[in-house]
GROMACS .gro file of C-alpha atoms in nm:
model
  344
    1MET     CA    1   0.000   0.000   0.000
    2LYS     CA    2   0.137   0.342  -0.089
    3GLU     CA    3   0.231   0.591   0.180
    4GLY     CA    4  -0.002   0.883   0.220
    5TRP     CA    5  -0.315   0.699   0.112
    6THR     CA    6  -0.614   0.757   0.335
    7PHE     CA    7  -0.884   0.499   0.408
    8LEU     CA    8  -1.260   0.488   0.438
    9ASN     CA    9  -1.482   0.218   0.577
   10PHE     CA   10  -1.652   0.030   0.294
   11GLU     CA   11  -1.999   0.166   0.371
   12ASP     CA   12  -1.869   0.523   0.345
   13CYS     CA   13  -1.739   0.447  -0.006
   14ILE     CA   14  -2.076   0.372  -0.165
   15GLU     CA   15  -2.393   0.565  -0.234
   16LYS     CA   16  -2.729   0.445  -0.112
   17CYS     CA   17  -2.907   0.235  -0.372
   18LYS     CA   18  -3.279   0.183  -0.392
   19LYS     CA   19  -3.400  -0.177  -0.395
   20THR     CA   20  -3.412  -0.319  -0.746
   21LYS     CA   21  -3.668  -0.554  -0.897
   22GLN     CA   22  -3.533  -0.905  -0.949
   23LEU     CA   23  -3.609  -1.159  -1.216
   24LYS     CA   24  -3.664  -1.528  -1.142
   25THR     CA   25  -3.420  -1.766  -1.311
   26SER     CA   26  -3.718  -1.919  -1.491
   27ASP     CA   27  -3.769  -1.581  -1.664
   28TYR     CA   28  -3.418  -1.574  -1.816
   29LEU     CA   29  -3.407  -1.580  -2.196
   30PRO     CA   30  -3.113  -1.702  -2.411
   31GLU     CA   31  -3.153  -1.385  -2.620
   32GLY     CA   32  -3.327  -1.054  -2.565
   33LYS     CA   33  -3.301  -0.675  -2.551
   34TYR     CA   34  -3.154  -0.638  -2.205
   35PRO     CA   35  -2.875  -0.836  -2.030
   36ILE     CA   36  -2.935  -0.996  -1.691
   37VAL     CA   37  -2.660  -0.973  -1.430
   38SER     CA   38  -2.671  -1.216  -1.141
   39GLN     CA   39  -2.414  -1.346  -0.894
   40GLU     CA   40  -2.276  -1.631  -1.106
   41SER     CA   41  -1.922  -1.613  -1.244
   42ASP     CA   42  -2.039  -1.531  -1.599
   43LEU     CA   43  -2.073  -1.157  -1.658
   44ILE     CA   44  -2.417  -1.199  -1.817
   45SER     CA   45  -2.652  -1.474  -1.697
   46GLY     CA   46  -2.926  -1.432  -1.958
   47TYR     CA   47  -3.155  -1.176  -2.119
   48THR     CA   48  -3.498  -1.021  -2.080
   49ASN     CA   49  -3.732  -0.807  -2.288
   50MET     CA   50  -3.904  -0.653  -1.983
   51ALA     CA   51  -3.791  -0.289  -1.979
   52ASP     CA   52  -3.938  -0.217  -1.634
   53TYR     CA   53  -3.673  -0.447  -1.480
   54VAL     CA   54  -3.382  -0.257  -1.633
   55ASN     CA   55  -3.149  -0.040  -1.419
   56ASP     CA   56  -2.927   0.242  -1.546
   57PHE     CA   57  -2.733   0.419  -1.270
   58GLY     CA   58  -2.578   0.680  -1.498
   59LYS     CA   59  -2.222   0.563  -1.424
   60PRO     CA   60  -2.035   0.234  -1.385
   61ILE     CA   61  -2.115   0.030  -1.076
   62VAL     CA   62  -1.992  -0.286  -0.906
   63VAL     CA   63  -2.199  -0.598  -0.842
   64PHE     CA   64  -2.120  -0.827  -0.550
   65GLY     CA   65  -2.261  -1.180  -0.520
   66ASP     CA   66  -2.380  -1.216  -0.163
   67HIS     CA   67  -2.360  -1.595  -0.182
   68SER     CA   68  -2.096  -1.644  -0.453
   69ARG     CA   69  -1.857  -1.358  -0.353
   70VAL     CA   70  -1.817  -1.284  -0.724
   71VAL     CA   71  -1.729  -0.919  -0.800
   72LYS     CA   72  -1.826  -0.766  -1.136
   73TYR     CA   73  -1.766  -0.429  -1.300
   74ILE     CA   74  -2.080  -0.318  -1.486
   75ASP     CA   75  -2.085  -0.022  -1.725
   76PHE     CA   76  -2.413  -0.092  -1.906
   77ALA     CA   77  -2.786  -0.096  -1.828
   78PHE     CA   78  -2.900  -0.434  -1.696
   79ALA     CA   79  -3.168  -0.629  -1.514
   80VAL     CA   80  -3.096  -0.794  -1.180
   81GLY     CA   81  -3.125  -1.170  -1.177
   82ALA     CA   82  -3.244  -1.365  -0.873
   83ASP     CA   83  -3.157  -1.307  -0.508
   84GLY     CA   84  -2.816  -1.222  -0.365
   85VAL     CA   85  -2.710  -0.943  -0.602
   86LYS     CA   86  -2.569  -0.640  -0.419
   87ILE     CA   87  -2.547  -0.316  -0.620
   88LEU     CA   88  -2.246  -0.106  -0.513
   89ILE     CA   89  -2.235   0.253  -0.642
   90PRO     CA   90  -1.893   0.407  -0.562
   91THR     CA   91  -1.890   0.768  -0.446
   92ASN     CA   92  -1.719   1.035  -0.654
   93ASP     CA   93  -1.402   0.984  -0.449
   94PHE     CA   94  -1.337   0.676  -0.658
   95HIS     CA   95  -1.269   0.580  -1.012
   96PRO     CA   96  -1.533   0.300  -1.035
   97LYS     CA   97  -1.281   0.060  -1.191
   98PHE     CA   98  -1.031   0.125  -0.910
   99PHE     CA   99  -1.303   0.042  -0.657
  100TYR     CA  100  -1.379  -0.276  -0.851
  101TYR     CA  101  -1.015  -0.387  -0.869
  102TYR     CA  102  -0.964  -0.330  -0.498
  103LEU     CA  103  -1.269  -0.537  -0.398
  104HIS     CA  104  -1.172  -0.806  -0.650
  105TRP     CA  105  -0.822  -0.819  -0.501
  106HIS     CA  106  -0.928  -0.803  -0.136
  107GLY     CA  107  -1.203  -1.064  -0.143
  108VAL     CA  108  -1.377  -1.201   0.167
  109GLU     CA  109  -1.367  -1.530   0.354
  110ASN     CA  110  -1.572  -1.814   0.206
  111LEU     CA  111  -1.861  -1.896   0.440
  112GLY     CA  112  -2.011  -2.152   0.203
  113TYR     CA  113  -2.365  -2.090   0.081
  114SER     CA  114  -2.418  -1.807   0.326
  115ARG     CA  115  -2.440  -1.428   0.312
  116HIS     CA  116  -2.105  -1.251   0.269
  117TYR     CA  117  -2.200  -0.883   0.248
  118LYS     CA  118  -2.158  -0.857   0.625
  119LEU     CA  119  -1.787  -0.932   0.572
  120LEU     CA  120  -1.758  -0.676   0.294
  121LYS     CA  121  -1.882  -0.407   0.534
  122GLU     CA  122  -1.576  -0.466   0.754
  123ILE     CA  123  -1.330  -0.368   0.479
  124ASN     CA  124  -1.141  -0.038   0.476
  125VAL     CA  125  -1.079   0.095   0.125
  126PRO     CA  126  -0.780   0.315   0.028
  127ILE     CA  127  -0.838   0.647  -0.150
  128PRO     CA  128  -0.543   0.757  -0.363
  129THR     CA  129  -0.584   1.073  -0.567
  130LEU     CA  130  -0.804   1.029  -0.872
  131SER     CA  131  -0.499   1.069  -1.097
  132GLU     CA  132  -0.323   0.786  -0.912
  133GLN     CA  133  -0.635   0.573  -0.938
  134GLN     CA  134  -0.649   0.640  -1.312
  135HIS     CA  135  -0.285   0.531  -1.354
  136ILE     CA  136  -0.344   0.209  -1.161
  137VAL     CA  137  -0.660   0.133  -1.358
  138GLU     CA  138  -0.482   0.181  -1.692
  139GLU     CA  139  -0.209  -0.067  -1.598
  140LEU     CA  140  -0.448  -0.328  -1.462
  141ASP     CA  141  -0.685  -0.280  -1.756
  142LEU     CA  142  -0.403  -0.353  -2.000
  143LEU     CA  143  -0.333  -0.688  -1.836
  144SER     CA  144  -0.705  -0.764  -1.805
  145SER     CA  145  -0.757  -0.693  -2.176
  146ILE     CA  146  -0.485  -0.944  -2.267
  147ILE     CA  147  -0.662  -1.206  -2.055
  148GLU     CA  148  -0.997  -1.129  -2.219
  149LYS     CA  149  -0.849  -1.161  -2.569
  150LYS     CA  150  -0.706  -1.501  -2.481
  151LYS     CA  151  -1.041  -1.610  -2.339
  152ALA     CA  152  -1.199  -1.503  -2.669
  153GLN     CA  153  -0.955  -1.737  -2.843
  154LEU     CA  154  -1.082  -2.018  -2.621
  155ASN     CA  155  -1.440  -1.938  -2.724
  156GLU     CA  156  -1.337  -1.950  -3.090
  157LEU     CA  157  -1.189  -2.297  -3.038
  158ASP     CA  158  -1.508  -2.410  -2.863
  159ASN     CA  159  -1.708  -2.286  -3.162
  160LEU     CA  160  -1.471  -2.473  -3.393
  161ALA     CA  161  -1.530  -2.795  -3.200
  162GLN     CA  162  -1.908  -2.756  -3.226
  163SER     CA  163  -1.884  -2.679  -3.599
  164LEU     CA  164  -1.677  -2.995  -3.642
  165PHE     CA  165  -1.951  -3.200  -3.473
  166TYR     CA  166  -2.220  -3.058  -3.703
  167GLU     CA  167  -2.000  -3.118  -4.007
  168MET     CA  168  -1.940  -3.484  -3.922
  169PHE     CA  169  -2.271  -3.586  -3.762
  170GLY     CA  170  -2.526  -3.318  -3.856
  171ASP     CA  171  -2.783  -3.174  -3.619
  172PRO     CA  172  -2.846  -3.434  -3.344
  173ILE     CA  173  -3.199  -3.302  -3.292
  174THR     CA  174  -3.319  -3.343  -3.653
  175ASN     CA  175  -3.084  -3.635  -3.737
  176GLU     CA  176  -3.052  -3.503  -4.091
  177LYS     CA  177  -2.786  -3.765  -4.171
  178GLY     CA  178  -3.010  -4.056  -4.082
  179TRP     CA  179  -2.804  -4.222  -3.810
  180GLU     CA  180  -2.934  -4.514  -3.605
  181VAL     CA  181  -3.150  -4.377  -3.322
  182ARG     CA  182  -3.224  -4.515  -2.977
  183LYS     CA  183  -3.416  -4.373  -2.686
  184LEU     CA  184  -3.208  -4.217  -2.412
  185ASN     CA  185  -3.346  -4.460  -2.155
  186ASP     CA  186  -3.224  -4.756  -2.362
  187ILE     CA  187  -2.856  -4.658  -2.360
  188TYR     CA  188  -2.806  -4.416  -2.069
  189LYS     CA  189  -2.876  -4.435  -1.699
  190LEU     CA  190  -2.881  -4.120  -1.488
  191LYS     CA  191  -2.811  -4.116  -1.115
  192SER     CA  192  -2.799  -3.801  -0.903
  193GLY     CA  193  -2.509  -3.739  -0.669
  194ASP     CA  194  -2.523  -3.721  -0.292
  195GLY     CA  195  -2.655  -3.428  -0.092
  196LEU     CA  196  -2.398  -3.197   0.062
  197SER     CA  197  -2.480  -2.912   0.298
  198ALA     CA  198  -2.316  -2.570   0.281
  199LYS     CA  199  -2.100  -2.639   0.587
  200ASN     CA  200  -1.919  -2.912   0.392
  201PHE     CA  201  -1.790  -2.669   0.129
  202VAL     CA  202  -1.452  -2.630   0.293
  203GLU     CA  203  -1.099  -2.589   0.166
  204GLY     CA  204  -1.058  -2.963   0.124
  205ILE     CA  205  -0.852  -3.154  -0.130
  206TYR     CA  206  -1.132  -3.283  -0.354
  207PRO     CA  207  -1.342  -3.058  -0.581
  208VAL     CA  208  -1.719  -3.056  -0.533
  209TYR     CA  209  -1.910  -3.054  -0.861
  210GLY     CA  210  -2.266  -2.935  -0.903
  211GLY     CA  211  -2.445  -2.817  -1.214
  212ASN     CA  212  -2.186  -2.558  -1.318
  213GLY     CA  213  -1.843  -2.690  -1.239
  214ILE     CA  214  -1.659  -2.666  -0.909
  215SER     CA  215  -1.875  -2.517  -0.634
  216GLY     CA  216  -1.645  -2.585  -0.341
  217TYR     CA  217  -1.409  -2.841  -0.189
  218HIS     CA  218  -1.454  -3.139   0.039
  219ASN     CA  219  -1.228  -3.367   0.241
  220ALA     CA  220  -1.386  -3.681   0.093
  221TYR     CA  221  -1.486  -3.799  -0.253
  222ASN     CA  222  -1.770  -4.015  -0.388
  223MET     CA  223  -1.655  -4.039  -0.752
  224ASN     CA  224  -1.338  -4.187  -0.898
  225GLY     CA  225  -1.281  -4.203  -1.274
  226ASP     CA  226  -1.404  -4.036  -1.591
  227PHE     CA  227  -1.767  -3.925  -1.594
  228ILE     CA  228  -2.017  -3.719  -1.787
  229ILE     CA  229  -2.224  -3.512  -1.544
  230ILE     CA  230  -2.540  -3.314  -1.617
  231GLY     CA  231  -2.675  -3.022  -1.414
  232ARG     CA  232  -3.008  -3.123  -1.258
  233VAL     CA  233  -3.127  -2.823  -1.052
  234GLY     CA  234  -3.118  -2.444  -1.076
  235ALA     CA  235  -2.998  -2.204  -1.342
  236TYR     CA  236  -2.747  -2.459  -1.470
  237CYS     CA  237  -2.974  -2.760  -1.509
  238GLY     CA  238  -2.900  -2.917  -1.846
  239ASN     CA  239  -2.531  -2.817  -1.843
  240VAL     CA  240  -2.307  -3.104  -1.954
  241ARG     CA  241  -1.949  -3.155  -1.835
  242TYR     CA  242  -1.674  -3.417  -1.869
  243VAL     CA  243  -1.504  -3.469  -1.530
  244LYS     CA  244  -1.201  -3.682  -1.446
  245GLY     CA  245  -1.035  -3.791  -1.123
  246LEU     CA  246  -1.149  -3.790  -0.762
  247PHE     CA  247  -1.436  -3.557  -0.673
  248TRP     CA  248  -1.765  -3.521  -0.489
  249LEU     CA  249  -2.084  -3.497  -0.692
  250THR     CA  250  -2.376  -3.315  -0.530
  251ASP     CA  251  -2.740  -3.397  -0.589
  252ASN     CA  252  -2.759  -3.085  -0.809
  253ALA     CA  253  -2.615  -3.299  -1.089
  254PHE     CA  254  -2.660  -3.636  -1.258
  255GLN     CA  255  -2.389  -3.892  -1.314
  256LEU     CA  256  -2.435  -4.041  -1.662
  257PHE     CA  257  -2.374  -4.410  -1.730
  258PHE     CA  258  -2.330  -4.511  -2.095
  259ASP     CA  259  -2.197  -4.804  -2.300
  260ALA     CA  260  -1.841  -4.726  -2.412
  261ASN     CA  261  -1.879  -4.990  -2.686
  262ILE     CA  262  -2.148  -4.776  -2.848
  263GLN     CA  263  -2.036  -4.419  -2.779
  264THR     CA  264  -1.713  -4.246  -2.682
  265PRO     CA  265  -1.721  -4.003  -2.384
  266ILE     CA  266  -1.614  -3.706  -2.602
  267PHE     CA  267  -1.893  -3.779  -2.849
  268VAL     CA  268  -2.146  -3.806  -2.563
  269LEU     CA  269  -2.025  -3.474  -2.418
  270TYR     CA  270  -2.081  -3.283  -2.742
  271LEU     CA  271  -2.396  -3.474  -2.835
  272LEU     CA  272  -2.575  -3.391  -2.510
  273THR     CA  273  -2.448  -3.032  -2.514
  274LEU     CA  274  -2.586  -2.974  -2.864
  275LEU     CA  275  -2.915  -3.146  -2.779
  276ASP     CA  276  -2.970  -2.843  -2.549
  277LEU     CA  277  -3.098  -3.027  -2.243
  278HIS     CA  278  -3.186  -2.692  -2.080
  279ARG     CA  279  -3.509  -2.695  -2.281
  280PHE     CA  280  -3.638  -2.988  -2.074
  281ALA     CA  281  -3.623  -2.805  -1.741
  282ASN     CA  282  -3.955  -2.720  -1.579
  283GLU     CA  283  -4.057  -2.357  -1.534
  284ALA     CA  284  -4.057  -2.347  -1.155
  285ALA     CA  285  -3.878  -2.074  -0.959
  286GLN     CA  286  -3.604  -2.334  -0.906
  287PRO     CA  287  -3.586  -2.515  -1.244
  288VAL     CA  288  -3.536  -2.891  -1.234
  289ILE     CA  289  -3.465  -3.142  -1.508
  290SER     CA  290  -3.564  -3.499  -1.423
  291ASN     CA  291  -3.452  -3.841  -1.537
  292LYS     CA  292  -3.810  -3.919  -1.635
  293THR     CA  293  -3.831  -3.607  -1.855
  294LEU     CA  294  -3.531  -3.717  -2.060
  295ARG     CA  295  -3.622  -4.083  -2.110
  296ASP     CA  296  -3.784  -4.053  -2.454
  297LEU     CA  297  -3.518  -3.828  -2.604
  298ASP     CA  298  -3.382  -3.961  -2.936
  299ILE     CA  299  -3.007  -4.031  -2.930
  300ILE     CA  300  -2.812  -4.077  -3.255
  301ILE     CA  301  -2.556  -4.361  -3.280
  302PRO     CA  302  -2.293  -4.289  -3.549
  303THR     CA  303  -2.020  -4.543  -3.620
  304MET     CA  304  -1.747  -4.583  -3.358
  305GLU     CA  305  -1.490  -4.511  -3.630
  306MET     CA  306  -1.634  -4.165  -3.690
  307GLN     CA  307  -1.671  -4.099  -3.317
  308GLU     CA  308  -1.304  -4.185  -3.265
  309GLN     CA  309  -1.203  -3.959  -3.554
  310PHE     CA  310  -1.403  -3.681  -3.392
  311ALA     CA  311  -1.241  -3.747  -3.053
  312SER     CA  312  -0.894  -3.730  -3.212
  313LYS     CA  313  -0.968  -3.390  -3.366
  314ILE     CA  314  -1.112  -3.266  -3.038
  315GLU     CA  315  -0.793  -3.380  -2.864
  316THR     CA  316  -0.594  -3.149  -3.095
  317ILE     CA  317  -0.827  -2.860  -3.020
  318GLU     CA  318  -0.805  -2.928  -2.646
  319HIS     CA  319  -0.425  -2.922  -2.667
  320GLN     CA  320  -0.442  -2.575  -2.824
  321LYS     CA  321  -0.682  -2.469  -2.550
  322GLU     CA  322  -0.446  -2.591  -2.279
  323LEU     CA  323  -0.163  -2.380  -2.422
  324ILE     CA  324  -0.388  -2.073  -2.417
  325LYS     CA  325  -0.506  -2.152  -2.064
  326LYS     CA  326  -0.143  -2.174  -1.953
  327SER     CA  327  -0.078  -1.833  -2.107
  328ILE     CA  328  -0.385  -1.693  -1.931
  329LYS     CA  329  -0.257  -1.823  -1.598
  330GLU     CA  330   0.076  -1.648  -1.655
  331VAL     CA  331  -0.090  -1.313  -1.727
  332GLU     CA  332  -0.329  -1.360  -1.433
  333THR     CA  333  -0.027  -1.418  -1.209
  334LEU     CA  334   0.124  -1.094  -1.332
  335LEU     CA  335  -0.207  -0.911  -1.281
  336ASN     CA  336  -0.234  -1.043  -0.925
  337SER     CA  337   0.126  -0.941  -0.862
  338ARG     CA  338   0.057  -0.585  -0.972
  339MET     CA  339  -0.257  -0.567  -0.756
  340ASP     CA  340  -0.051  -0.692  -0.463
  341TYR     CA  341   0.203  -0.419  -0.534
  342TYR     CA  342  -0.058  -0.146  -0.520
  343PHE     CA  343  -0.297  -0.283  -0.256
  344ASN     CA  344  -0.100  -0.506  -0.019
   0.00000   0.00000   0.00000
């Protein structure tokens, strides 16, 4: 921390914000006029066409996930998604991006699926001059932009992989190439994971997987091997993921059993992703996708030779992605180092 900087308690750094209307996750659209910002890690969680839910604060603000602890810098009009979104409007003492970077760097202790805003209120925030803040923001923005460009490269490779699937196998929903078809219930079995309460999300050695990747850590595991898992509950129901190793699977996700003599795991991963399983979720406030709902879904069965060719090409793409991910880690390390230099 630089000498001469003064500090303010967190609550003295933000303007009062009126309560905002919140959308239910069941109201999220894949496309629409207005972006929805919630507390998940993705910047935008969905879209809406309901203008009366849209907020425009006239200047950039920061969003804090009360449950997730995710910090986001928002410089566009948006609708608030679901519960747990805290709107933070920095006072004029701050460059909004400086305020964002400081909160992002500082973080708060992980209390599991609990409220974290009470911890944020205990933070003291430094106030350099606005010119100093601008200088810091420019340096950190440069590194952040490099990271974002590399992440865009990852998205392009993901799009390439999906295009490759369509080129080789066609649309799995319409089965335009006339592959053999079986019902999902005839070749797959779905079993949900085990329940796990919030207090078990500790800094353990095994990742805990739910519907959207790692949601915490545990000191035990209930899965060992290579698995396809499918989000079962919440905003991420229908998400498909290929997971390897030792981990704990919560009951927010299915474990998928399939015949490796009929389908390769990489083919299954892309097949189920492109079948868009999200469309089978019910429209409750807490969406759920059930085993029973999926039973009659048509599943294409291309030749194993073609599936293996596809898997080989995907392996090449994944290798390129790993190189980019390594580069991202290096730049993130540098970014964290510079934030430590200014804030620690």
